[in-house]
PDB file of C-alpha atoms in Angstrom:
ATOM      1  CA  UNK A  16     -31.472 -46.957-117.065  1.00  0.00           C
ATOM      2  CA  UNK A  17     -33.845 -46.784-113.847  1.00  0.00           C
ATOM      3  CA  UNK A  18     -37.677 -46.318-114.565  1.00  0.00           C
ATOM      4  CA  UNK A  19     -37.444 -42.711-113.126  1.00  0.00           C
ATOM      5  CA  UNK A  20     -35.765 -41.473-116.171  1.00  0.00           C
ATOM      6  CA  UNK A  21     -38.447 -42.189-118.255  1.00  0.00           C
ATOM      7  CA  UNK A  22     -40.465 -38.888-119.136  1.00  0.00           C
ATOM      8  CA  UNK A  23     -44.125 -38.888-118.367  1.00  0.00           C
ATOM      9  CA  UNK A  24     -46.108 -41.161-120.378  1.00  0.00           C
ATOM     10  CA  UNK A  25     -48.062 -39.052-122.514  1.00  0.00           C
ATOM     11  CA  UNK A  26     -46.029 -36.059-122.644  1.00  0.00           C
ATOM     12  CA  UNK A  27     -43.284 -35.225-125.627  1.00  0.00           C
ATOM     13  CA  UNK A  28     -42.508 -37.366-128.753  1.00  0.00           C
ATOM     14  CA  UNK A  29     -44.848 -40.866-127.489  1.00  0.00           C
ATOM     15  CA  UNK A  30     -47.550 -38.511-126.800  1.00  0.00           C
ATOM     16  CA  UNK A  31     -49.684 -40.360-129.493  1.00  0.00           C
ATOM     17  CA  UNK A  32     -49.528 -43.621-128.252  1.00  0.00           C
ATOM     18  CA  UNK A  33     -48.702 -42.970-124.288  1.00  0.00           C
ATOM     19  CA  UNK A  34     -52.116 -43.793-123.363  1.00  0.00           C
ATOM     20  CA  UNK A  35     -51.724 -47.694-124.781  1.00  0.00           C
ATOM     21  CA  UNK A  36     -47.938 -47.576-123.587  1.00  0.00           C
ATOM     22  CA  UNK A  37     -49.256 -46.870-119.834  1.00  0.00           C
ATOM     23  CA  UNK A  38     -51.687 -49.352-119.950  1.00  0.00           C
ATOM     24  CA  UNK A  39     -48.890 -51.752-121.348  1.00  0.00           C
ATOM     25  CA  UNK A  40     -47.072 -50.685-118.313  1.00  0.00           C
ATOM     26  CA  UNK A  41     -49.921 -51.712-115.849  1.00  0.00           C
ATOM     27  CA  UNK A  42     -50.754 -55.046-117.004  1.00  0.00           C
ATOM     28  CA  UNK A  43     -47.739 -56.199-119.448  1.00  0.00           C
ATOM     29  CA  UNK A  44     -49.822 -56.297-123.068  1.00  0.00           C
ATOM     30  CA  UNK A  45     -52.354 -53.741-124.884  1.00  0.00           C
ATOM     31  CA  UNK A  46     -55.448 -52.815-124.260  1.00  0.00           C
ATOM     32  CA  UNK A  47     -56.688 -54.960-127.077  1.00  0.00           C
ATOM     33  CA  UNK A  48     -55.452 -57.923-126.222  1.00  0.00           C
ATOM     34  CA  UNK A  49     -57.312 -57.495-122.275  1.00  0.00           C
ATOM     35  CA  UNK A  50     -59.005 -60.380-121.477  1.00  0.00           C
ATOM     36  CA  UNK A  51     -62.210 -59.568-118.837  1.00  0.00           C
ATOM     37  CA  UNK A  52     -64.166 -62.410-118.649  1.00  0.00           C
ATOM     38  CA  UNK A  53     -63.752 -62.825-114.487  1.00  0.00           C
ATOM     39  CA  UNK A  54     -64.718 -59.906-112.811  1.00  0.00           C
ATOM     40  CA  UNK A  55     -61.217 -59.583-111.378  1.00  0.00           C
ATOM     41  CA  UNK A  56     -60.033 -59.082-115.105  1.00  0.00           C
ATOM     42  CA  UNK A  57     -62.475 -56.736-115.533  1.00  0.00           C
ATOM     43  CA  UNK A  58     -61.485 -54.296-112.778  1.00  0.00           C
ATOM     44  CA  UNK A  59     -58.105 -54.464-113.200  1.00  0.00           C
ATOM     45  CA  UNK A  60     -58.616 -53.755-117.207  1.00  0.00           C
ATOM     46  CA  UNK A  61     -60.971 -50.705-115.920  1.00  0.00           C
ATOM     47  CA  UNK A  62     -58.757 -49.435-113.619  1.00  0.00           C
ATOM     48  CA  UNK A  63     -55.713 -49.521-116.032  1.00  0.00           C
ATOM     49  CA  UNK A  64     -58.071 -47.671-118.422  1.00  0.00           C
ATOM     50  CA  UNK A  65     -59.214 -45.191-116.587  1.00  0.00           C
ATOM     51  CA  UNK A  66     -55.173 -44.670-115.322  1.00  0.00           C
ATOM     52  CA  UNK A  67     -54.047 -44.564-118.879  1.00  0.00           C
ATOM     53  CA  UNK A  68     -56.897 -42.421-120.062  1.00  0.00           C
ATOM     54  CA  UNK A  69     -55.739 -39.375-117.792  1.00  0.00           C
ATOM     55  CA  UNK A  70     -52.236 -40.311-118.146  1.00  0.00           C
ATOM     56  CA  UNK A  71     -52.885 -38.793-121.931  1.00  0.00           C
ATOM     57  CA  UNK A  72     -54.394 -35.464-120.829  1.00  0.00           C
ATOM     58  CA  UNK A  73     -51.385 -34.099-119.263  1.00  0.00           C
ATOM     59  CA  UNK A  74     -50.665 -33.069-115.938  1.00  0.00           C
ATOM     60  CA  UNK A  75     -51.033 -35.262-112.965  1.00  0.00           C
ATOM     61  CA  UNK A  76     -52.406 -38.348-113.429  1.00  0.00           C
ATOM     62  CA  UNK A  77     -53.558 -38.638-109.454  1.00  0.00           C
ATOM     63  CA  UNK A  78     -55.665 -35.830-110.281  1.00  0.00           C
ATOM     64  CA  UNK A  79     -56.918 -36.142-113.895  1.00  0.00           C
ATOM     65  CA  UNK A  80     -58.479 -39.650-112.349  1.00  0.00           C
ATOM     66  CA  UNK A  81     -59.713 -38.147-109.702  1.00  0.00           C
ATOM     67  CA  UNK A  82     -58.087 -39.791-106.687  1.00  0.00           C
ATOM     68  CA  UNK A  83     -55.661 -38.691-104.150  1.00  0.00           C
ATOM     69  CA  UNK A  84     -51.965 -38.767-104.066  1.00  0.00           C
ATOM     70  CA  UNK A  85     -52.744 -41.716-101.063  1.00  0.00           C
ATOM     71  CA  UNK A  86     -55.396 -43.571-103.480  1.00  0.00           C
ATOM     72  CA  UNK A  87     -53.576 -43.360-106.174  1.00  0.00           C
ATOM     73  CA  UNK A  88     -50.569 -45.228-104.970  1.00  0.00           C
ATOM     74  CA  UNK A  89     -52.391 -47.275-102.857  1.00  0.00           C
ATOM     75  CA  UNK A  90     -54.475 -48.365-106.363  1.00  0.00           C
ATOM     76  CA  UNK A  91     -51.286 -49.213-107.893  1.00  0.00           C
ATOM     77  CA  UNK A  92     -50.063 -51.054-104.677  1.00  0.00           C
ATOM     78  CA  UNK A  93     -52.686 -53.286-104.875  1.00  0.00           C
ATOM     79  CA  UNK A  94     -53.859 -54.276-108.304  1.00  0.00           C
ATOM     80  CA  UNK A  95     -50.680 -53.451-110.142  1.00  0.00           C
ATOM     81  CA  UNK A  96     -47.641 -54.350-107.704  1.00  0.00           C
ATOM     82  CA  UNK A  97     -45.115 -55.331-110.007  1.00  0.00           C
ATOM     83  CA  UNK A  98     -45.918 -52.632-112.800  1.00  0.00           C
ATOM     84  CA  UNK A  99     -42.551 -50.348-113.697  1.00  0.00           C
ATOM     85  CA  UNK A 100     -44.922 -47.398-113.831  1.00  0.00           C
ATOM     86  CA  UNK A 101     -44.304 -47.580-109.793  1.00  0.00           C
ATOM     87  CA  UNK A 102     -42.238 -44.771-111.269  1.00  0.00           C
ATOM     88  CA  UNK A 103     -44.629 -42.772-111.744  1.00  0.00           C
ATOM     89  CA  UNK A 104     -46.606 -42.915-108.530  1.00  0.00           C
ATOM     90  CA  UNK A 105     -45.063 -40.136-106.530  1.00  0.00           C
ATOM     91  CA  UNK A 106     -45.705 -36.830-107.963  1.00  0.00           C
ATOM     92  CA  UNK A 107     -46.097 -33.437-106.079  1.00  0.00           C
ATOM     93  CA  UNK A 108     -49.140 -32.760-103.418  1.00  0.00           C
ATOM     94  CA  UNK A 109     -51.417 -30.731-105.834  1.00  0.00           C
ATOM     95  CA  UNK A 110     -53.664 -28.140-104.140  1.00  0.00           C
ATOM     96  CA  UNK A 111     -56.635 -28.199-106.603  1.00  0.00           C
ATOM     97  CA  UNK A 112     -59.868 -29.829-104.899  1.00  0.00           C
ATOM     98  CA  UNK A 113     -62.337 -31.298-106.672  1.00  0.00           C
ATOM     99  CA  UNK A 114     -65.476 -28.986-107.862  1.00  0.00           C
ATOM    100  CA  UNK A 115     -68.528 -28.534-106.811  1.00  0.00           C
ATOM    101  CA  UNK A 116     -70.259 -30.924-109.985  1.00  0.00           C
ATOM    102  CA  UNK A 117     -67.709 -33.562-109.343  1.00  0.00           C
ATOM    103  CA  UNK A 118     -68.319 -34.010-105.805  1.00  0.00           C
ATOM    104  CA  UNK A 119     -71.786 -34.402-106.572  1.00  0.00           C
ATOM    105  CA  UNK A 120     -71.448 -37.213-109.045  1.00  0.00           C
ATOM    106  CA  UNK A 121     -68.827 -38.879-107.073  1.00  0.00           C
ATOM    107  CA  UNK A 122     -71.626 -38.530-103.803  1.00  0.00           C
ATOM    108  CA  UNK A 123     -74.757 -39.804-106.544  1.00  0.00           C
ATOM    109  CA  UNK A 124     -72.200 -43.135-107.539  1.00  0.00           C
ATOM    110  CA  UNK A 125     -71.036 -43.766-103.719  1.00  0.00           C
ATOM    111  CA  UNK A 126     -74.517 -43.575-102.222  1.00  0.00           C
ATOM    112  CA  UNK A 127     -75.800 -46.122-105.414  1.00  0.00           C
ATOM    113  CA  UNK A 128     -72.783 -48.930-104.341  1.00  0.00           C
ATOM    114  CA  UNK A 129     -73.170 -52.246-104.921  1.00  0.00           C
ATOM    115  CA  UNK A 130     -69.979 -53.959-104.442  1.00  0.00           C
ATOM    116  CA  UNK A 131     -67.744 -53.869-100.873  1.00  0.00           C
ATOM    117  CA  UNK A 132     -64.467 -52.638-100.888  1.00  0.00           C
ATOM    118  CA  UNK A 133     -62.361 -50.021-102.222  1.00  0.00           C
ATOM    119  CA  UNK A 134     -62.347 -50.561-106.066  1.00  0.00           C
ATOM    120  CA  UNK A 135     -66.314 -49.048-106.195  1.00  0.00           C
ATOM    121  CA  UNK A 136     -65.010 -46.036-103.600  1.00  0.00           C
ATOM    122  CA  UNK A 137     -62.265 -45.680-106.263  1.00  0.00           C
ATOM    123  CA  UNK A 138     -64.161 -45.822-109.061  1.00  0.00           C
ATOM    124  CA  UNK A 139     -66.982 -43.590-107.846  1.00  0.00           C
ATOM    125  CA  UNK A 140     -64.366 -40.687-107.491  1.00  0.00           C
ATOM    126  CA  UNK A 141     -62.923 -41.554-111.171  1.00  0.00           C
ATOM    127  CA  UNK A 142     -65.992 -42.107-112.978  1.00  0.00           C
ATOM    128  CA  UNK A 143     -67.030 -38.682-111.535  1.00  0.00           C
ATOM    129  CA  UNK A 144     -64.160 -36.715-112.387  1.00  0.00           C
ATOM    130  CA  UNK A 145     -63.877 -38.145-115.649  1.00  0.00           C
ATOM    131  CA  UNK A 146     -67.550 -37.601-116.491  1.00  0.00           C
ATOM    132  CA  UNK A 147     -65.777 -33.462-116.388  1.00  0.00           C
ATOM    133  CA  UNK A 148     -64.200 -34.434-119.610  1.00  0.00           C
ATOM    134  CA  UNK A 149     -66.173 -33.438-123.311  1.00  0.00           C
ATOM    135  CA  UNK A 150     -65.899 -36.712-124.712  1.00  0.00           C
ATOM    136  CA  UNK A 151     -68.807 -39.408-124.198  1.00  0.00           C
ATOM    137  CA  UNK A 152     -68.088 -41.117-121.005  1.00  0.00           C
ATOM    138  CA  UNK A 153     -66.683 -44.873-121.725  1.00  0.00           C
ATOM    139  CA  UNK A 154     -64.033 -42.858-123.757  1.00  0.00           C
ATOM    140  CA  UNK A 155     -62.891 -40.155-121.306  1.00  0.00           C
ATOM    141  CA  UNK A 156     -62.391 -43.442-119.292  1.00  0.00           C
ATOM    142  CA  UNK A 157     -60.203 -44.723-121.581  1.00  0.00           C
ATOM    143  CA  UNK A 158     -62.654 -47.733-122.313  1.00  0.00           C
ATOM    144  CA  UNK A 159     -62.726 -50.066-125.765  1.00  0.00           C
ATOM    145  CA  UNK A 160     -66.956 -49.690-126.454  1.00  0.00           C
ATOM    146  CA  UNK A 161     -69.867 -48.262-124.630  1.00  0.00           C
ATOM    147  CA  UNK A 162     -71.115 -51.470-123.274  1.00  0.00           C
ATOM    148  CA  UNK A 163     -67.662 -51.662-120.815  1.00  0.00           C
ATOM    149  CA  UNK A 164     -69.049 -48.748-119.370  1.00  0.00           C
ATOM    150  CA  UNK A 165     -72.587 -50.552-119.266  1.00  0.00           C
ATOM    151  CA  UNK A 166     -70.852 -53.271-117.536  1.00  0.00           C
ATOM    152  CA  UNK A 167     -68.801 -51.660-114.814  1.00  0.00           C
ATOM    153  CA  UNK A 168     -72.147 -49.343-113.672  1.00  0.00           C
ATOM    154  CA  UNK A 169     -74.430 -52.787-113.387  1.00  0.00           C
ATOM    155  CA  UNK A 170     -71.230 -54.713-111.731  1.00  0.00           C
ATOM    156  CA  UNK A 171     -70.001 -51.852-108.750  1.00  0.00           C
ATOM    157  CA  UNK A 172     -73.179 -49.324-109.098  1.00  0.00           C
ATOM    158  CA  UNK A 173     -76.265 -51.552-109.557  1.00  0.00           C
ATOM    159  CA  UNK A 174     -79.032 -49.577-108.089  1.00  0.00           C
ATOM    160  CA  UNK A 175     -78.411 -46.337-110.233  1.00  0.00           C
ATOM    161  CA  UNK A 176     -77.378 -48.268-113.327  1.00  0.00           C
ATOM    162  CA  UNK A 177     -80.683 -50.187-112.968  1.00  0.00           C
ATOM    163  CA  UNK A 178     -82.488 -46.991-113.029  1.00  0.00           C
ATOM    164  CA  UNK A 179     -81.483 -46.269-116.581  1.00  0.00           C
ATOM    165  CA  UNK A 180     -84.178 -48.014-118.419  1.00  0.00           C
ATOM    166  CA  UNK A 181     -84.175 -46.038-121.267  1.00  0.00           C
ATOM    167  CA  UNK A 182     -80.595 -46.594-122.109  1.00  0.00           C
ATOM    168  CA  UNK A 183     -79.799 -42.699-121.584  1.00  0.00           C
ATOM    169  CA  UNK A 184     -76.590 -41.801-122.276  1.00  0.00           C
ATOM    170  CA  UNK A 185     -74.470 -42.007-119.172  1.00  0.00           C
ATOM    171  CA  UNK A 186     -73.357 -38.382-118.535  1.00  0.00           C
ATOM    172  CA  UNK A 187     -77.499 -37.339-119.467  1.00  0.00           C
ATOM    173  CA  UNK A 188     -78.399 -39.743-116.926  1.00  0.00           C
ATOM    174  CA  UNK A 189     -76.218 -39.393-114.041  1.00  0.00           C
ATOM    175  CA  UNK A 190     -77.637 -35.718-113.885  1.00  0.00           C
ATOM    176  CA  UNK A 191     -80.695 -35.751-114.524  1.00  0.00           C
ATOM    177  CA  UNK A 192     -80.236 -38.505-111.034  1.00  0.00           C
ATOM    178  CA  UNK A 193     -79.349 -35.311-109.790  1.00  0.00           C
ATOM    179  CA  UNK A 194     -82.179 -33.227-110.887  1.00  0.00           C
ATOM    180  CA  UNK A 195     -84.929 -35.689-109.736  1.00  0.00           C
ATOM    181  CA  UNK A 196     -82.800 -36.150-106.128  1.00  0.00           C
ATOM    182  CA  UNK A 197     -82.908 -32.604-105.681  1.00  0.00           C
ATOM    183  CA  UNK A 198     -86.561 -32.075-106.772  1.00  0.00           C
ATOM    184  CA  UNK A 199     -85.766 -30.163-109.739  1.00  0.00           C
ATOM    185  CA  UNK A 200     -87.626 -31.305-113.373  1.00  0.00           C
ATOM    186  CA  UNK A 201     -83.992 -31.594-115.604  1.00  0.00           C
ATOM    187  CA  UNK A 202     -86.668 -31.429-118.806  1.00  0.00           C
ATOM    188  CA  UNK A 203     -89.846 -28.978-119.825  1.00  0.00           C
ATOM    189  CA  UNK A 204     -90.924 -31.751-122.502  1.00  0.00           C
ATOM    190  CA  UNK A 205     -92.771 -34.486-120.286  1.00  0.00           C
ATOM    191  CA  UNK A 206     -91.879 -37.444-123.177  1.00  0.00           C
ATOM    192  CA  UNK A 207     -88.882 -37.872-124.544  1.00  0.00           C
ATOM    193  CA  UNK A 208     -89.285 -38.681-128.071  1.00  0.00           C
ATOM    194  CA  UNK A 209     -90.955 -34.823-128.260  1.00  0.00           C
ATOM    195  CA  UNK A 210     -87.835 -33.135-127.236  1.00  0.00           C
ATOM    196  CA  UNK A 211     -85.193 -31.378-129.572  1.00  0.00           C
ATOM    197  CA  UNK A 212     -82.775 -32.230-127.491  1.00  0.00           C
ATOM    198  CA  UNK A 213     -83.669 -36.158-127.890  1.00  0.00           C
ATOM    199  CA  UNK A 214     -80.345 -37.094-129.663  1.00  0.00           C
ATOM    200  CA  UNK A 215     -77.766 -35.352-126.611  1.00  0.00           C
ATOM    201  CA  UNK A 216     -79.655 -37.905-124.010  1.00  0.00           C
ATOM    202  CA  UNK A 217     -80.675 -40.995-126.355  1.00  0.00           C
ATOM    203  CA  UNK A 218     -77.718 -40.528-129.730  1.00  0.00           C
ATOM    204  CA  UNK A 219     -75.310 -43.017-130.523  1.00  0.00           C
ATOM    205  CA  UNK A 220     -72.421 -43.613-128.431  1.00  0.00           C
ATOM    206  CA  UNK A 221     -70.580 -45.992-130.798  1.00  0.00           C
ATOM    207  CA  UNK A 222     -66.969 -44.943-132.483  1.00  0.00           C
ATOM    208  CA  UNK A 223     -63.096 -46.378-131.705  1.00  0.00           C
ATOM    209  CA  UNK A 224     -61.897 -45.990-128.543  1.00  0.00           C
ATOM    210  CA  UNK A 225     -59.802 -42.866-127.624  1.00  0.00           C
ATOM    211  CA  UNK A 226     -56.490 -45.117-127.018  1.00  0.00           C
ATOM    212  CA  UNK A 227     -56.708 -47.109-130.459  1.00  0.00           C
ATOM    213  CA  UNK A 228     -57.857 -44.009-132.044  1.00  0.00           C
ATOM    214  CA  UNK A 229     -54.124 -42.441-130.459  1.00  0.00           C
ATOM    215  CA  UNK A 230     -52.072 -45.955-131.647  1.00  0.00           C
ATOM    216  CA  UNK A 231     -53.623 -46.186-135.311  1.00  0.00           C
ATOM    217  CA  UNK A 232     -52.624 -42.063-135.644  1.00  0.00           C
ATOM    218  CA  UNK A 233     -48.645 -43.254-134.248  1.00  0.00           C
ATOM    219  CA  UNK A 234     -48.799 -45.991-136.787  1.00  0.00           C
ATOM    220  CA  UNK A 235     -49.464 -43.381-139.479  1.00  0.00           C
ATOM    221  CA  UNK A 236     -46.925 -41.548-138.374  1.00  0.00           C
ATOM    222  CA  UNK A 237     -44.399 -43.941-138.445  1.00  0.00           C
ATOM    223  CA  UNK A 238     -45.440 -45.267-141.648  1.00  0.00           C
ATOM    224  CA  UNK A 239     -45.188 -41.829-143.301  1.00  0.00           C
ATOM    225  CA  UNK A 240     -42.261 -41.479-141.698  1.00  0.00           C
ATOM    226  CA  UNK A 241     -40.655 -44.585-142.944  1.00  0.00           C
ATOM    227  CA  UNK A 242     -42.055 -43.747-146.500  1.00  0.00           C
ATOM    228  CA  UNK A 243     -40.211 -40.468-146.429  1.00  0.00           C
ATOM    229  CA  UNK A 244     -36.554 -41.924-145.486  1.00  0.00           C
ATOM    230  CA  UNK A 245     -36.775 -40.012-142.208  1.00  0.00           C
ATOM    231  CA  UNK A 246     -35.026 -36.879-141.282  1.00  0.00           C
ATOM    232  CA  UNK A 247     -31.928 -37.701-143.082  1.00  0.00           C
TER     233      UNK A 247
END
């Protein structure tokens, strides 16, 4: 059967586990078995992420990542040649434009670039339109743990990530960036610790990952399934 007959990853019966099955797709084993000690390893495993991550919201993934129809093939050209999601590359020109917020985020993590080439361009645009999404940030990207996130900021977005002394959570931070930029005080409490709000900005950010959270729910289901005889 050609790879074209395949429905979209993410969508129908697989939807539980489509996110782990696309990133199996991209670079030929599971998320946890990624290896990113090189940097190289590292971007690829973020990029795949990030892919796999909006491959298990629906709709199109071009635009759930936050790249182009031209970006997004051109991503999977280069780090992920021989992947059989290739498939999946071409989808239909979408009209929607990216908001307002998003454009500004995207601008803030361009502008704060500390690595050449188009992987940080990419990423600024991904991180950004991901950062749209209600979950914390390293798992709307599709990451395994917070400090991946931590990680990819310090390695393609040095300047800004440096900036975050206070270990802020990631979304808090990247506006309040904004704020400050603009001129605008984000806060009426001049110290942190004094705020109410001290927990949305400074609160854990540890849990499972959005992907294995999606593959141990399949497992379940399969396992109930198997314990039930089937539909039979």
């Amino acid at each position: 059967m050609e790879p074209a007959a395949r429905p979209p990853v993410g969508s129908g019966a697989d939807g539980l586990h489509g996110g782990i099955e696309f990133y199996r797709l991209l670079m030929g084993y599971p998320p946890a078995e990624a290896d990113i000690g090189e940097d190289m390893a590292f971007d690829r495993h973020v990029l795949a992420s990030i892919l796999a991550a909006a491959s298990m919201d629906g709709g199109q993934i071009a635009e759930r990542a936050g790249l182009t129809e031209q970006e997004f093939n051109d991503l999977l050209a280069g780090y992920f040649p021989a992947a059989t999601v290739r498939a999946f590359a071409w989808m239909p020109k979408s009209a929607v434009e990216a908001d307002d917020e998003t454009i500004m985020v995207r601008d803030l993590l361009r502008g704060q670039r500390s690595t050449d080439g188009e992987v940080g361009h990419w990423l600024a645009a991904m991180i950004a339109r991901r950062a749209m999404e209600p979950n914390h940030l390293w798992e709307d990207l599709g990451l395994r743990e917070r400090p991946e996130l931590s990680r990819l900021l310090t390695r393609h977005f040095a300047p800004l990530a440096g900036r975050n002394t206070k270990n802020m959570r990631w979304k808090r931070f990247f506006y309040r960036m904004l704020c400050e930029d603009d001129g605008f005080v984000m806060c009426t409490t001049p110290v942190c610790t004094q705020c109410n709000d001290f927990d949305l900005c400074f609160g854990e950010e540890s849990g499972e990952s959005r992907m294995a959270e999606r593959r141990r729910e399949f497992l379940r289901g399969v396992g109930d399934l198997s314990m039930s005889g089937g539909d039979d």
